[in-house]
Amino acid sequence: MEAQAEARRAQDERQGGGRNLDSILRIPVLMQVVLGSATMPVSNLMKLGRGAIVPLDHRVGEPVDVVVNGRVIARGEVVVVEDDNSRFGVSLTEIVGPSAADPNG
């Protein structure tokens, strides 16, 4: 009898864990695709106006960073979405491991 009770408890814990996992999997995260960045003094920033072009540190054709909640998780290429030519997408070319994505481990 005790073995059956233990098995039942273990099954209940697994099922409860499944519900917890399901809840976690539904948490929204912010995904951003970073085309590049630029550093400039505030004085130059204040001079920017409509039509100004800010050169970025990435070149055309270089992979872009895919960032989720502030961490680089992948790299990819910018593409035009097939079903909607007015939208950009990203084709993932590399999944970044934890050590490469976060220098702190």
XYZ file of C-alpha atoms in Angstrom:
105
model
C 0.000 0.000 0.000
C 2.785 2.414 0.875
C 4.451 1.865 -2.526
C 1.179 2.686 -4.305
C 0.769 5.857 -2.265
C 4.331 6.891 -3.099
C 3.741 6.208 -6.813
C 0.531 8.254 -6.697
C 2.363 11.147 -4.982
C 5.136 11.045 -7.604
C 2.563 11.099 -10.412
C 0.745 14.043 -8.817
C 4.049 15.937 -8.551
C 4.846 15.269 -12.222
C 1.416 16.460 -13.302
C 1.708 19.541 -11.122
C 5.124 20.197 -12.622
C 3.549 19.995 -16.057
C 1.057 22.687 -15.121
C 3.883 24.848 -13.791
C 5.898 24.311 -16.958
C 2.872 25.185 -19.083
C 2.484 28.441 -17.148
C 6.160 29.250 -17.601
C 6.041 28.521 -21.339
C 3.265 31.128 -21.734
C 5.298 33.979 -20.204
C 5.844 36.653 -22.875
C 9.411 37.713 -23.642
C 10.649 40.660 -25.680
C 12.600 39.644 -28.787
C 14.586 42.295 -30.616
C 16.729 42.134 -33.733
C 19.677 44.517 -33.482
C 20.880 45.879 -36.813
C 23.768 47.704 -35.171
C 24.619 50.542 -32.848
C 26.365 53.885 -32.901
C 28.145 55.989 -30.302
C 28.213 59.765 -30.567
C 28.515 62.783 -28.318
C 25.321 64.434 -27.132
C 26.187 67.506 -29.217
C 26.005 65.415 -32.426
C 22.820 63.741 -31.214
C 21.218 67.156 -30.723
C 22.063 68.094 -34.342
C 20.189 65.112 -35.797
C 17.071 65.905 -37.738
C 14.726 64.450 -40.299
C 16.699 62.778 -43.085
C 19.886 62.406 -41.028
C 21.706 59.119 -41.551
C 23.371 57.513 -38.552
C 26.067 55.006 -39.589
C 25.904 51.775 -37.577
C 28.748 49.484 -36.572
C 27.350 46.527 -38.580
C 27.875 46.347 -42.331
C 25.347 45.251 -44.937
C 25.294 41.456 -45.124
C 26.722 40.906 -41.626
C 24.637 38.810 -39.233
C 22.299 40.671 -36.898
C 21.926 39.845 -33.211
C 18.672 38.337 -31.937
C 18.204 39.521 -28.359
C 15.652 38.168 -25.872
C 15.185 40.060 -22.618
C 18.574 41.728 -23.030
C 20.589 38.607 -23.952
C 21.901 37.611 -27.368
C 20.420 34.174 -28.087
C 21.015 33.888 -31.832
C 22.324 35.552 -34.966
C 20.696 35.724 -38.338
C 20.096 37.436 -41.653
C 17.453 40.056 -42.320
C 14.872 38.809 -44.839
C 11.591 40.000 -46.318
C 8.637 37.991 -44.999
C 7.241 35.859 -47.847
C 3.554 36.304 -47.005
C 3.854 40.058 -46.417
C 6.477 41.880 -48.501
C 6.013 44.997 -46.373
C 7.573 43.304 -43.331
C 11.080 42.268 -42.358
C 11.944 39.036 -40.588
C 15.108 37.301 -39.480
C 16.380 33.940 -40.696
C 18.346 32.351 -37.842
C 21.804 31.198 -38.878
C 23.373 30.574 -35.464
C 22.055 29.759 -32.002
C 24.363 31.307 -29.433
C 25.382 29.124 -26.492
C 25.210 30.440 -22.924
C 28.944 31.173 -22.700
C 28.975 33.187 -25.937
C 25.706 34.981 -25.159
C 26.663 35.949 -21.612
C 30.304 36.587 -20.753
C 29.422 36.115 -17.058
C 28.392 32.512 -17.652
